[in-house]
Coordinates of C-alpha atoms in Angstrom, one line a residue:
Chain A
M1 CA 13.2 -60.5 -19.5
A2 CA 14.3 -57.9 -17.0
L3 CA 13.8 -55.2 -19.6
G4 CA 10.1 -54.9 -19.0
T5 CA 8.8 -51.8 -17.1
S6 CA 6.1 -53.7 -15.4
P7 CA 6.9 -55.4 -12.1
A8 CA 4.6 -58.3 -13.1
A9 CA 6.7 -59.0 -16.1
S10 CA 9.1 -61.3 -14.5
A11 CA 6.5 -63.1 -12.4
I12 CA 5.0 -65.0 -15.2
D13 CA 7.1 -66.6 -17.8
I14 CA 4.8 -67.6 -20.6
A15 CA 4.8 -66.1 -24.1
G16 CA 1.1 -65.8 -24.3
G17 CA 0.8 -63.0 -26.9
A18 CA 4.0 -63.6 -28.7
P19 CA 3.6 -64.8 -32.3
P20 CA 4.6 -68.5 -32.9
V21 CA 8.2 -68.8 -34.1
S22 CA 8.0 -69.8 -37.7
A23 CA 10.3 -72.7 -38.3
A24 CA 10.9 -73.0 -42.0
P25 CA 14.4 -74.3 -42.5
D26 CA 15.8 -73.5 -45.9
A27 CA 17.3 -77.0 -46.1
F28 CA 17.1 -77.2 -49.9
V29 CA 19.3 -74.1 -50.5
A30 CA 22.1 -75.3 -48.3
S31 CA 24.1 -76.7 -51.3
R32 CA 24.2 -73.4 -53.2
G33 CA 26.8 -71.7 -51.1
F34 CA 26.4 -68.3 -49.5
W35 CA 26.3 -66.1 -52.7
G36 CA 24.1 -68.5 -54.6
N37 CA 21.8 -68.4 -51.6
V38 CA 21.8 -64.6 -51.6
L39 CA 21.1 -64.5 -55.3
A40 CA 18.2 -67.0 -55.0
K41 CA 16.6 -64.9 -52.2
L42 CA 17.1 -61.7 -54.2
L43 CA 15.5 -63.3 -57.3
R44 CA 12.4 -64.1 -55.1
D45 CA 12.2 -60.5 -53.9
P46 CA 10.0 -58.6 -56.4
V47 CA 10.7 -55.1 -54.9
A48 CA 14.5 -55.6 -55.0
M49 CA 14.4 -57.0 -58.5
T50 CA 12.3 -54.1 -59.8
A51 CA 14.7 -51.7 -58.2
A52 CA 17.7 -53.5 -59.7
F53 CA 16.0 -53.5 -63.1
V54 CA 15.4 -49.7 -62.9
I55 CA 19.0 -49.1 -61.9
L56 CA 20.4 -51.2 -64.7
A57 CA 18.1 -49.6 -67.2
I58 CA 19.1 -46.1 -66.2
V59 CA 22.8 -47.0 -66.1
A60 CA 22.5 -48.5 -69.6
I61 CA 20.7 -45.4 -71.0
A62 CA 23.3 -43.2 -69.4
L63 CA 26.2 -45.2 -70.8
L64 CA 24.7 -45.5 -74.3
S65 CA 23.5 -41.9 -74.3
P66 CA 26.1 -40.5 -76.8
W67 CA 24.6 -42.8 -79.4
I68 CA 20.9 -42.9 -78.6
T69 CA 19.9 -39.4 -77.6
P70 CA 17.2 -38.1 -80.0
M71 CA 18.9 -34.6 -80.2
D72 CA 22.2 -32.8 -79.5
P73 CA 22.0 -32.2 -75.7
Y74 CA 24.2 -29.1 -75.9
R75 CA 22.6 -27.3 -78.8
G76 CA 20.0 -24.8 -77.8
S77 CA 17.6 -22.6 -79.6
M78 CA 16.5 -19.2 -78.3
L79 CA 13.2 -19.5 -80.2
R80 CA 12.3 -22.9 -78.6
R81 CA 12.9 -22.2 -74.9
L82 CA 10.9 -24.0 -72.2
K83 CA 8.6 -26.0 -74.4
P84 CA 6.2 -28.1 -72.3
V85 CA 6.3 -31.8 -71.8
G86 CA 4.6 -33.6 -74.7
D87 CA 5.8 -31.2 -77.3
A88 CA 5.8 -32.6 -80.9
T89 CA 9.6 -32.1 -81.3
Y90 CA 10.7 -32.2 -77.6
I91 CA 9.0 -35.2 -75.9
L92 CA 10.0 -34.1 -72.4
G93 CA 10.1 -30.4 -73.3
S94 CA 13.1 -28.1 -73.6
D95 CA 15.1 -26.2 -71.0
E96 CA 15.8 -22.5 -70.4
L97 CA 18.2 -22.4 -73.3
G98 CA 16.0 -24.4 -75.6
R99 CA 17.9 -27.7 -75.3
D100 CA 16.1 -31.0 -75.5
M101 CA 15.3 -32.2 -72.0
L102 CA 15.1 -35.9 -72.8
S103 CA 18.6 -35.9 -74.4
R104 CA 20.0 -33.9 -71.5
L105 CA 18.4 -36.2 -68.9
M106 CA 19.8 -39.2 -70.7
V107 CA 23.4 -37.7 -70.9
G108 CA 23.0 -36.1 -67.4
G109 CA 22.7 -39.6 -65.9
R110 CA 26.3 -40.3 -66.7
L111 CA 27.7 -37.5 -64.5
S112 CA 25.1 -37.8 -61.8
L113 CA 25.7 -41.5 -61.4
F114 CA 29.5 -41.0 -61.6
I115 CA 29.7 -38.3 -58.9
G116 CA 27.2 -40.2 -56.8
V117 CA 28.6 -43.7 -56.9
T118 CA 32.3 -43.1 -57.1
P119 CA 32.6 -41.6 -53.6
V120 CA 31.0 -44.6 -52.1
I121 CA 33.3 -47.0 -54.0
L122 CA 36.4 -45.0 -52.9
A123 CA 35.0 -44.8 -49.3
F124 CA 34.3 -48.5 -49.4
V125 CA 38.0 -49.2 -50.2
L126 CA 39.4 -46.6 -47.8
G127 CA 36.9 -47.2 -45.0
S128 CA 37.2 -51.0 -45.1
G129 CA 41.0 -50.7 -45.0
I130 CA 41.0 -48.3 -42.0
G131 CA 38.3 -50.2 -40.2
I132 CA 39.7 -53.7 -40.7
L133 CA 43.2 -52.5 -39.7
A134 CA 41.8 -50.8 -36.5
G135 CA 39.6 -53.7 -35.6
Y136 CA 42.2 -56.4 -36.3
V137 CA 45.3 -54.8 -34.8
G138 CA 43.4 -53.3 -31.8
G139 CA 45.3 -51.5 -29.1
W140 CA 46.6 -48.0 -29.6
V141 CA 46.3 -48.2 -33.4
N142 CA 42.6 -48.7 -32.9
T143 CA 42.4 -45.9 -30.4
V144 CA 44.2 -43.4 -32.6
L145 CA 42.2 -44.3 -35.8
M146 CA 38.8 -44.5 -34.2
R147 CA 39.1 -41.3 -32.1
T148 CA 40.1 -39.5 -35.3
I149 CA 37.1 -41.0 -37.0
D150 CA 34.9 -39.7 -34.1
V151 CA 35.9 -36.1 -35.0
F152 CA 34.3 -36.6 -38.4
F153 CA 31.1 -37.9 -36.8
A154 CA 30.8 -34.5 -35.0
F155 CA 29.8 -33.0 -38.4
P156 CA 26.4 -33.8 -39.9
S157 CA 27.1 -35.3 -43.4
V158 CA 25.6 -32.5 -45.4
L159 CA 27.6 -29.9 -43.4
L160 CA 30.9 -31.7 -43.8
A161 CA 30.3 -32.2 -47.6
I162 CA 29.5 -28.5 -48.1
A163 CA 32.3 -27.3 -45.8
L164 CA 34.9 -29.3 -47.7
S165 CA 33.7 -28.6 -51.2
G166 CA 33.1 -25.0 -50.2
A167 CA 36.7 -24.6 -49.1
L168 CA 38.1 -26.7 -52.0
G169 CA 36.1 -24.9 -54.6
A170 CA 33.6 -26.1 -57.3
G171 CA 34.3 -29.0 -59.6
V172 CA 33.7 -32.7 -60.1
F173 CA 37.0 -33.8 -58.6
N174 CA 36.6 -31.7 -55.5
S175 CA 33.0 -32.9 -55.0
I176 CA 34.1 -36.5 -55.2
V177 CA 36.9 -35.8 -52.7
S178 CA 34.6 -34.2 -50.2
L179 CA 32.0 -36.9 -50.4
T180 CA 34.6 -39.6 -50.0
C181 CA 35.7 -37.8 -46.9
V182 CA 32.1 -37.9 -45.7
F183 CA 31.5 -41.6 -46.2
T184 CA 34.9 -43.1 -45.3
P185 CA 34.5 -42.6 -41.5
Q186 CA 31.0 -44.0 -41.6
I187 CA 32.2 -47.2 -43.4
A188 CA 35.3 -47.4 -41.3
R189 CA 33.2 -47.4 -38.1
V190 CA 31.1 -50.3 -39.4
A191 CA 34.2 -52.2 -40.6
E192 CA 35.9 -51.8 -37.3
S193 CA 32.9 -53.1 -35.3
V194 CA 32.5 -56.1 -37.5
T195 CA 36.2 -56.9 -37.5
T196 CA 36.4 -56.6 -33.7
Q197 CA 33.6 -59.2 -33.4
I198 CA 35.2 -61.6 -35.9
R199 CA 38.7 -61.3 -34.4
S200 CA 37.7 -63.0 -31.2
R201 CA 36.0 -66.0 -32.9
D202 CA 37.4 -69.4 -32.2
Y203 CA 38.2 -70.2 -35.8
V204 CA 40.5 -67.1 -36.0
D205 CA 42.3 -68.3 -32.8
A206 CA 42.5 -71.8 -34.4
A207 CA 44.1 -70.3 -37.5
R208 CA 46.6 -68.3 -35.5
L209 CA 47.5 -71.4 -33.4
S210 CA 48.0 -73.4 -36.6
G211 CA 50.8 -71.0 -37.5
A212 CA 49.0 -68.9 -40.2
S213 CA 50.5 -65.5 -40.7
T214 CA 48.5 -62.3 -40.1
L215 CA 48.1 -61.7 -43.8
T216 CA 46.8 -65.2 -44.3
I217 CA 44.3 -64.9 -41.5
L218 CA 43.1 -61.5 -42.8
R219 CA 42.6 -62.9 -46.3
A220 CA 41.2 -66.3 -45.4
Q221 CA 39.3 -65.8 -42.1
V222 CA 38.6 -62.1 -41.7
L223 CA 37.9 -60.6 -45.1
G224 CA 35.4 -63.1 -46.2
N225 CA 33.4 -62.6 -43.1
V226 CA 33.5 -58.8 -42.8
L227 CA 33.2 -57.7 -46.4
G228 CA 29.6 -58.8 -46.7
P229 CA 28.2 -56.5 -43.9
I230 CA 30.4 -53.6 -45.0
F231 CA 29.3 -54.1 -48.6
V232 CA 25.6 -54.0 -47.6
Y233 CA 26.1 -50.9 -45.5
S234 CA 28.0 -49.2 -48.4
T235 CA 25.1 -49.9 -50.8
S236 CA 22.8 -48.2 -48.4
L237 CA 25.0 -45.1 -48.7
I238 CA 24.7 -44.8 -52.5
S239 CA 21.2 -43.3 -52.2
V240 CA 22.4 -40.6 -49.8
S241 CA 25.5 -40.0 -51.9
M242 CA 23.4 -39.5 -55.1
I243 CA 21.3 -36.9 -53.3
L244 CA 24.3 -35.1 -51.8
A245 CA 26.4 -35.2 -55.0
S246 CA 23.5 -33.7 -57.1
G247 CA 22.9 -31.4 -54.1
L248 CA 26.4 -30.0 -54.4
S249 CA 25.9 -29.4 -58.1
F250 CA 22.5 -27.8 -57.3
L251 CA 24.3 -25.3 -55.0
G252 CA 26.9 -24.7 -57.8
L253 CA 29.7 -26.6 -56.0
G254 CA 29.9 -29.6 -58.3
V255 CA 29.5 -30.0 -62.0
K256 CA 29.9 -26.7 -64.0
P257 CA 27.7 -25.6 -66.9
P258 CA 27.0 -26.4 -69.7
E259 CA 27.7 -30.1 -68.7
P260 CA 24.3 -31.8 -68.2
E261 CA 24.0 -33.1 -64.7
W262 CA 20.6 -33.6 -62.9
G263 CA 21.4 -31.4 -59.8
L264 CA 22.8 -28.6 -61.9
M265 CA 19.9 -28.9 -64.4
L266 CA 17.5 -28.6 -61.4
N267 CA 19.2 -25.5 -60.3
T268 CA 19.2 -23.7 -63.7
L269 CA 15.6 -24.6 -64.2
R270 CA 14.5 -23.1 -60.8
T271 CA 13.7 -19.8 -62.5
A272 CA 11.3 -21.7 -64.9
I273 CA 8.9 -23.0 -62.2
Y274 CA 6.4 -20.3 -62.9
V275 CA 6.6 -20.8 -66.7
N276 CA 6.9 -24.5 -67.1
P277 CA 6.8 -26.4 -63.7
M278 CA 6.7 -29.9 -65.2
V279 CA 9.9 -29.4 -67.1
A280 CA 11.6 -27.8 -64.1
A281 CA 10.8 -30.7 -61.8
L282 CA 12.0 -33.5 -64.2
P283 CA 15.7 -33.6 -63.2
G284 CA 14.8 -34.0 -59.5
L285 CA 12.4 -36.8 -60.4
A286 CA 15.4 -38.6 -62.1
I287 CA 17.5 -38.2 -58.9
F288 CA 14.6 -39.4 -56.8
I289 CA 14.0 -42.5 -58.9
V290 CA 17.6 -43.6 -58.8
S291 CA 17.9 -42.8 -55.1
I292 CA 14.8 -44.8 -54.1
S293 CA 15.8 -47.7 -56.3
F294 CA 19.2 -47.9 -54.7
N295 CA 17.5 -47.8 -51.2
L296 CA 15.0 -50.5 -52.1
F297 CA 17.7 -52.7 -53.6
S298 CA 20.0 -52.2 -50.6
D299 CA 17.1 -53.2 -48.3
G300 CA 16.6 -56.4 -50.3
L301 CA 20.3 -57.2 -50.3
R302 CA 20.3 -56.6 -46.5
S303 CA 17.6 -59.1 -45.8
A304 CA 18.9 -61.6 -48.4
M305 CA 22.3 -61.5 -46.8
E306 CA 20.7 -61.6 -43.3
V307 CA 22.7 -58.7 -42.1
K308 CA 21.3 -56.9 -39.1
A309 CA 20.7 -53.1 -39.5
Chain B
M1 CA 24.5 -38.7 -12.3
L2 CA 26.9 -35.7 -11.9
S3 CA 29.9 -38.0 -12.2
F4 CA 28.3 -39.4 -15.4
I5 CA 27.9 -35.9 -16.9
L6 CA 31.5 -35.0 -16.0
Q7 CA 32.7 -38.3 -17.5
R8 CA 30.8 -37.5 -20.8
L9 CA 32.3 -34.0 -20.8
L10 CA 35.7 -35.5 -20.6
T11 CA 35.2 -37.7 -23.6
V12 CA 33.6 -34.9 -25.6
T13 CA 36.5 -32.5 -25.1
P14 CA 39.0 -34.3 -27.5
V15 CA 36.2 -34.5 -30.1
A16 CA 35.5 -30.8 -29.7
L17 CA 39.3 -30.0 -30.1
G18 CA 39.4 -32.2 -33.2
V19 CA 36.4 -30.3 -34.7
S20 CA 38.2 -27.0 -34.1
I21 CA 41.3 -28.4 -35.8
V22 CA 39.2 -29.4 -38.9
C23 CA 37.5 -26.0 -39.0
F24 CA 40.9 -24.2 -38.6
L25 CA 42.4 -26.3 -41.5
L26 CA 39.4 -25.5 -43.8
V27 CA 40.8 -22.1 -44.5
H28 CA 44.2 -23.6 -45.4
L29 CA 42.5 -26.3 -47.5
A30 CA 41.2 -23.6 -49.8
P31 CA 43.3 -23.1 -52.9
G32 CA 45.4 -20.0 -53.2
D33 CA 46.5 -17.6 -50.4
P34 CA 43.9 -17.1 -47.7
L35 CA 44.7 -13.4 -48.0
S36 CA 43.9 -13.2 -51.7
A37 CA 40.3 -12.2 -51.0
V38 CA 41.4 -9.2 -48.9
L39 CA 44.4 -8.0 -50.9
P40 CA 44.1 -5.8 -54.0
V41 CA 45.3 -7.5 -57.2
D42 CA 48.3 -5.0 -57.6
A43 CA 49.5 -5.4 -54.0
T44 CA 53.3 -5.1 -53.6
Q45 CA 55.4 -7.8 -51.9
E46 CA 55.9 -5.5 -48.9
T47 CA 52.1 -5.0 -48.5
I48 CA 51.6 -8.8 -48.7
D49 CA 54.3 -9.4 -46.2
A50 CA 52.9 -6.7 -43.9
M51 CA 49.4 -8.2 -44.1
R52 CA 50.8 -11.7 -43.5
T53 CA 52.4 -10.5 -40.3
T54 CA 49.2 -8.6 -39.2
Y55 CA 47.0 -11.7 -39.8
G56 CA 49.7 -14.0 -38.2
Y57 CA 50.1 -16.1 -41.3
D58 CA 53.9 -15.8 -41.0
K59 CA 53.9 -18.0 -37.9
P60 CA 54.1 -21.8 -37.9
M61 CA 50.7 -23.6 -38.3
P62 CA 50.5 -25.0 -34.7
V63 CA 51.1 -21.5 -33.3
Q64 CA 48.5 -20.0 -35.7
Y65 CA 46.0 -22.6 -34.5
L66 CA 46.6 -21.9 -30.8
I67 CA 46.2 -18.1 -31.4
W68 CA 43.0 -18.8 -33.4
L69 CA 41.7 -21.2 -30.7
W70 CA 42.4 -18.6 -27.9
K71 CA 40.4 -16.0 -29.8
V72 CA 37.6 -18.4 -30.5
L73 CA 37.4 -19.4 -26.8
H74 CA 37.0 -15.6 -26.1
G75 CA 34.1 -15.4 -28.6
D76 CA 36.2 -13.8 -31.4
L77 CA 35.5 -15.7 -34.6
G78 CA 37.1 -13.0 -36.8
T79 CA 35.5 -10.5 -39.2
S80 CA 33.5 -11.2 -42.2
I81 CA 35.3 -10.2 -45.4
A82 CA 32.1 -9.4 -47.3
T83 CA 30.3 -7.3 -44.7
G84 CA 33.1 -6.2 -42.3
R85 CA 30.9 -7.2 -39.3
P86 CA 32.1 -9.7 -36.6
V87 CA 31.4 -13.3 -37.7
L88 CA 29.9 -14.2 -34.4
S89 CA 27.1 -11.6 -34.7
E90 CA 26.4 -12.7 -38.3
V91 CA 26.2 -16.4 -37.3
G92 CA 24.3 -15.6 -34.2
R93 CA 21.4 -14.0 -36.1
A94 CA 21.3 -16.7 -38.6
V95 CA 21.4 -19.6 -36.1
V96 CA 18.2 -18.4 -34.4
N97 CA 16.3 -18.5 -37.7
S98 CA 17.8 -22.0 -38.5
L99 CA 17.0 -23.3 -35.1
I100 CA 13.3 -22.1 -35.4
L101 CA 12.9 -23.8 -38.8
A102 CA 14.7 -27.0 -37.7
S103 CA 12.7 -27.3 -34.5
V104 CA 9.4 -26.9 -36.2
A105 CA 10.5 -29.4 -38.8
T106 CA 11.7 -31.9 -36.2
L107 CA 8.4 -31.5 -34.3
I108 CA 6.3 -32.3 -37.4
G109 CA 8.7 -35.1 -38.4
F110 CA 8.6 -36.6 -34.9
T111 CA 4.8 -36.5 -34.6
F112 CA 4.1 -38.1 -38.0
G113 CA 7.2 -40.4 -37.8
C114 CA 5.9 -41.8 -34.5
L115 CA 2.4 -42.2 -35.8
F116 CA 3.5 -44.1 -38.9
G117 CA 6.1 -46.1 -36.9
F118 CA 3.6 -47.2 -34.2
V119 CA 0.9 -48.1 -36.7
A120 CA 3.5 -50.1 -38.8
G121 CA 5.0 -51.8 -35.8
Y122 CA 1.6 -52.7 -34.3
F123 CA 0.1 -54.1 -37.5
R124 CA 3.1 -55.8 -39.0
D125 CA 2.8 -57.0 -42.6
S126 CA -0.7 -55.4 -42.9
V127 CA -1.6 -52.9 -45.6
L128 CA -1.1 -50.1 -43.0
D129 CA 2.4 -51.4 -42.4
R130 CA 3.3 -51.4 -46.0
A131 CA 1.9 -47.9 -46.5
A132 CA 3.8 -46.6 -43.5
S133 CA 7.0 -48.3 -44.7
A134 CA 6.5 -46.7 -48.1
V135 CA 6.2 -43.3 -46.5
S136 CA 9.4 -43.9 -44.6
V137 CA 11.4 -45.1 -47.7
F138 CA 10.1 -42.0 -49.5
G139 CA 11.3 -39.8 -46.7
V140 CA 14.9 -41.1 -46.8
S141 CA 15.1 -41.3 -50.6
V142 CA 13.6 -38.0 -51.8
P143 CA 16.1 -35.2 -52.7
H144 CA 14.7 -32.7 -50.2
Y145 CA 15.7 -29.7 -52.3
W146 CA 13.6 -31.1 -55.1
L147 CA 10.7 -31.8 -52.8
G148 CA 10.9 -28.1 -51.8
M149 CA 10.7 -27.0 -55.4
V150 CA 7.7 -29.3 -56.0
L151 CA 5.9 -27.9 -53.0
V152 CA 6.7 -24.3 -54.2
I153 CA 5.4 -25.3 -57.7
V154 CA 2.1 -26.7 -56.3
F155 CA 1.3 -24.4 -53.3
S156 CA 2.9 -21.1 -54.5
A157 CA 3.1 -21.1 -58.3
Q158 CA -0.1 -23.0 -59.1
L159 CA -2.5 -22.5 -56.1
G160 CA -1.0 -19.3 -54.8
W161 CA -1.8 -20.3 -51.2
L162 CA 1.6 -19.8 -49.6
P163 CA 4.7 -17.6 -50.1
S164 CA 7.6 -19.3 -51.8
T165 CA 10.6 -17.6 -50.3
G166 CA 11.8 -15.6 -47.3
A167 CA 11.0 -15.6 -43.6
G168 CA 8.4 -12.8 -43.5
P169 CA 6.4 -10.3 -45.5
D170 CA 8.7 -7.3 -44.8
G171 CA 11.6 -9.1 -46.3
S172 CA 13.4 -8.7 -42.9
G173 CA 15.9 -11.3 -41.8
N174 CA 14.1 -12.4 -38.7
W175 CA 11.2 -14.8 -38.2
R176 CA 8.6 -13.8 -35.6
P177 CA 5.9 -16.0 -34.1
D178 CA 2.8 -14.4 -35.6
L179 CA 0.2 -15.5 -38.1
E180 CA 1.7 -13.7 -41.1
H181 CA 5.2 -15.1 -40.5
L182 CA 3.6 -18.6 -39.9
R183 CA 2.6 -18.8 -43.5
Y184 CA 6.3 -18.4 -44.5
I185 CA 7.5 -21.3 -42.4
I186 CA 5.0 -23.9 -43.6
L187 CA 6.6 -25.0 -46.8
P188 CA 10.2 -25.1 -45.7
A189 CA 9.3 -26.8 -42.5
I190 CA 7.2 -29.5 -44.2
T191 CA 10.0 -30.1 -46.8
M192 CA 12.6 -30.4 -44.0
S193 CA 10.4 -32.7 -41.8
V194 CA 10.3 -35.5 -44.4
I195 CA 13.8 -36.7 -43.6
P196 CA 13.3 -37.1 -39.7
M197 CA 9.9 -38.5 -40.4
G198 CA 11.3 -41.3 -42.5
V199 CA 14.1 -42.0 -40.0
I200 CA 11.9 -41.9 -37.0
A201 CA 9.1 -44.0 -38.6
R202 CA 11.7 -46.7 -39.5
T203 CA 13.2 -46.7 -36.0
V204 CA 9.9 -46.7 -34.1
R205 CA 8.6 -49.5 -36.3
A206 CA 11.6 -51.7 -35.5
L207 CA 11.4 -50.7 -31.8
V208 CA 7.7 -51.5 -31.4
G209 CA 8.1 -54.8 -33.2
D210 CA 11.0 -55.6 -30.9
I211 CA 9.1 -54.7 -27.7
L212 CA 5.9 -56.5 -28.7
S213 CA 7.9 -59.8 -29.2
Q214 CA 9.3 -59.6 -25.7
D215 CA 8.1 -61.9 -22.9
F216 CA 6.8 -59.1 -20.6
V217 CA 4.2 -58.0 -23.2
G218 CA 2.8 -61.6 -23.2
A219 CA 2.8 -61.5 -19.4
L220 CA 0.9 -58.2 -19.4
R221 CA -1.7 -59.6 -21.7
A222 CA -1.9 -62.8 -19.8
K223 CA -2.7 -61.0 -16.6
G224 CA -5.6 -59.4 -18.4
L225 CA -4.3 -55.9 -19.1
S226 CA -6.3 -54.0 -21.7
E227 CA -4.7 -53.4 -25.1
F228 CA -4.5 -49.7 -24.2
G229 CA -2.6 -50.6 -21.1
V230 CA -0.2 -52.7 -23.1
F231 CA 0.2 -49.8 -25.5
K232 CA 1.2 -47.5 -22.7
H233 CA 4.0 -49.9 -21.7
V234 CA 5.2 -50.1 -25.3
V235 CA 5.3 -46.3 -25.5
K236 CA 7.2 -46.1 -22.2
N237 CA 9.8 -48.6 -23.5
A238 CA 10.2 -47.0 -26.9
A239 CA 10.3 -43.4 -25.7
P240 CA 14.0 -43.0 -24.7
T241 CA 15.3 -44.3 -28.0
A242 CA 12.7 -42.3 -30.1
L243 CA 13.5 -39.1 -28.2
A244 CA 17.3 -39.7 -28.7
I245 CA 16.8 -40.1 -32.4
M246 CA 14.7 -36.9 -32.5
G247 CA 17.5 -35.0 -30.7
L248 CA 20.1 -36.2 -33.2
Q249 CA 17.8 -35.4 -36.2
L250 CA 17.4 -31.8 -34.9
G251 CA 21.2 -31.6 -35.1
Y252 CA 21.3 -33.1 -38.6
L253 CA 18.7 -30.7 -39.8
L254 CA 20.4 -27.7 -38.4
G255 CA 23.7 -28.7 -40.0
G256 CA 22.1 -29.9 -43.3
S257 CA 19.7 -27.0 -43.8
I258 CA 21.8 -25.3 -46.5
L259 CA 20.0 -26.9 -49.5
I260 CA 16.5 -26.2 -48.2
E261 CA 17.4 -22.8 -46.9
T262 CA 18.7 -22.0 -50.4
V263 CA 15.6 -23.2 -52.1
F264 CA 13.4 -21.1 -49.8
A265 CA 15.8 -18.2 -49.3
W266 CA 15.3 -18.7 -45.6
P267 CA 17.7 -16.3 -43.7
G268 CA 19.5 -19.0 -41.6
T269 CA 22.9 -20.5 -41.3
G270 CA 22.6 -22.5 -44.5
F271 CA 21.8 -19.4 -46.5
L272 CA 24.7 -17.6 -44.8
L273 CA 27.1 -20.5 -45.7
N274 CA 25.9 -20.4 -49.3
A275 CA 26.8 -16.7 -49.4
A276 CA 30.1 -17.2 -47.7
I277 CA 31.1 -19.9 -50.2
F278 CA 30.4 -17.8 -53.2
Q279 CA 31.9 -14.6 -51.9
R280 CA 34.9 -16.7 -50.8
D281 CA 34.4 -15.2 -47.3
L282 CA 36.6 -17.8 -45.5
P283 CA 36.3 -16.4 -42.0
L284 CA 32.5 -16.5 -42.2
L285 CA 32.6 -20.0 -43.7
Q286 CA 34.9 -21.2 -40.9
G287 CA 32.9 -19.5 -38.2
A288 CA 29.5 -20.8 -39.3
I289 CA 30.8 -24.3 -39.7
L290 CA 32.5 -24.2 -36.3
V291 CA 29.3 -23.0 -34.5
L292 CA 27.1 -25.6 -36.3
A293 CA 29.5 -28.5 -35.6
M294 CA 29.9 -27.4 -31.9
F295 CA 26.1 -27.2 -31.6
F296 CA 25.9 -30.8 -33.0
V297 CA 28.5 -32.0 -30.5
A298 CA 26.7 -30.3 -27.6
L299 CA 23.4 -31.7 -28.8
N300 CA 24.9 -35.2 -28.9
L301 CA 26.0 -34.8 -25.3
I302 CA 22.6 -33.5 -24.1
V303 CA 20.9 -36.4 -25.9
D304 CA 23.3 -38.9 -24.2
V305 CA 22.7 -37.4 -20.8
V306 CA 18.9 -37.1 -21.1
Q307 CA 18.6 -40.6 -22.5
T308 CA 20.6 -42.0 -19.6
A309 CA 18.5 -40.0 -17.1
L310 CA 15.2 -41.2 -18.7
D311 CA 16.1 -44.8 -19.2
P312 CA 17.1 -46.7 -16.1
R313 CA 18.2 -49.7 -18.2
I314 CA 21.3 -47.8 -19.4
E315 CA 24.3 -48.3 -17.2
R316 CA 26.0 -45.1 -16.0
G317 CA 29.7 -45.3 -15.8

């Protein structure tokens, strides 16, 4: 109430213009349990379901690519370079070395997804560990861990990723290591703040008074309550991670040629934008589709799990 | 207020020291001997040892760090291996260009982000809201280096309206505020503005929705204030947070410009970093990252102080 800037604000206490509070208790879903509830809500969210379908389809194509690509993604032909989209042989055209774009995009998805998703999984494990430890133990452990984390927040994500992989050198492994270093502090901060809130709840005190050991409390009372929000936050990072990982390859810091990877393909095709712009833009479109799908799915998951941003 | 600034400075100091340690360690993180880039391949052991002593690499790490920090505090960031010029002057020139690009991009992003955010927040769940939300999801999901390429394809390669690379017609490394140079900044600035636009639109939408549902808005309407009058109150309430987000976005853009600067060959810090990485010019890499990170820390501090000064609701102390 006191937050208004108008002096008249506190004088009258009626919610004239405020929308009526919609009271629609989901009484019928109470018996499904938390995850059943989340799934039911997700299934009713057309945007999130479309995004999930797109992600699953792209993952399936990428995984099955060694068997289903129409052509050899590594074999080029100097005579058939930069064929346009819609070519009789090359449906999505051919690249600067005459290799089939469709096949390379299909196979390229494997590495792009791998280098984009792996850092978030690793950071989820590491960040949750650090954050839950700091939040649950508190005291000087919390101070030391969280102040160290603060240092990493002093670097914009892109700068930190490039600084680390620039120093470590190019390669898939190094790019995964640098991106893990970028996302771990972010996840740890969320984990710490959620754990600190949970730690002071009455049921944790009750468990402690009943004689439960720290490990039991962590497993039974804390983990179940903190992993949800941390998980939702982590899924929102996948989109950024995909863009950054392919960005590192785009700069020449990630995957090395001739391995097909979307970011690297985008880089090598840059010279072709005057000859065959459609083909040159295709790998970026693939990154965009995956990235936006992960973002939309994460948004759906967030509202299904009722986690505040 | 002064005591608040002093207190913030005190909390920022350990972070700044931490940043300097990370930057210092970057060189030692690099595989191989940090001297390998300077030394000839056939250098004898005596030469290597002599060089090691000259550069101070024979001392223990903490001592090396303190010596390095002392030099940095006196404005000595070392010498670029590739050009032989002082790192500080190289970074200084580039930072100006990056700052110009990032500021223009932030301004564009802020203007359109606020516009979309206000429209979406005011007309919740309308077609306008959905359109504005789609724009903001696009902004945070699009790989900006790809968007840059697409814009170059459309406006340079196909239509031939705007130049695709560089900061000016003379190929010089400096951008100047005149009409000819303006054509060069349009594409990179628009590309860059998409990210802050998405973030700001999202934040402002949530802010406006939040403010509109508060009691005081109902009270304002009840006492007969015009819708424009109410709108002014909403703007006043949303401004401190929106401005803070804008400040932070400027910092993110400055530090994250490397990909866009590479696409457009914009002569800024990102372009410099790219060159430093591929020439394995470690002093330049270290110096550029230190300057950018410190800039980000300083910007965070300024945003914090300005936000507190603007918004009487935030407790000082």
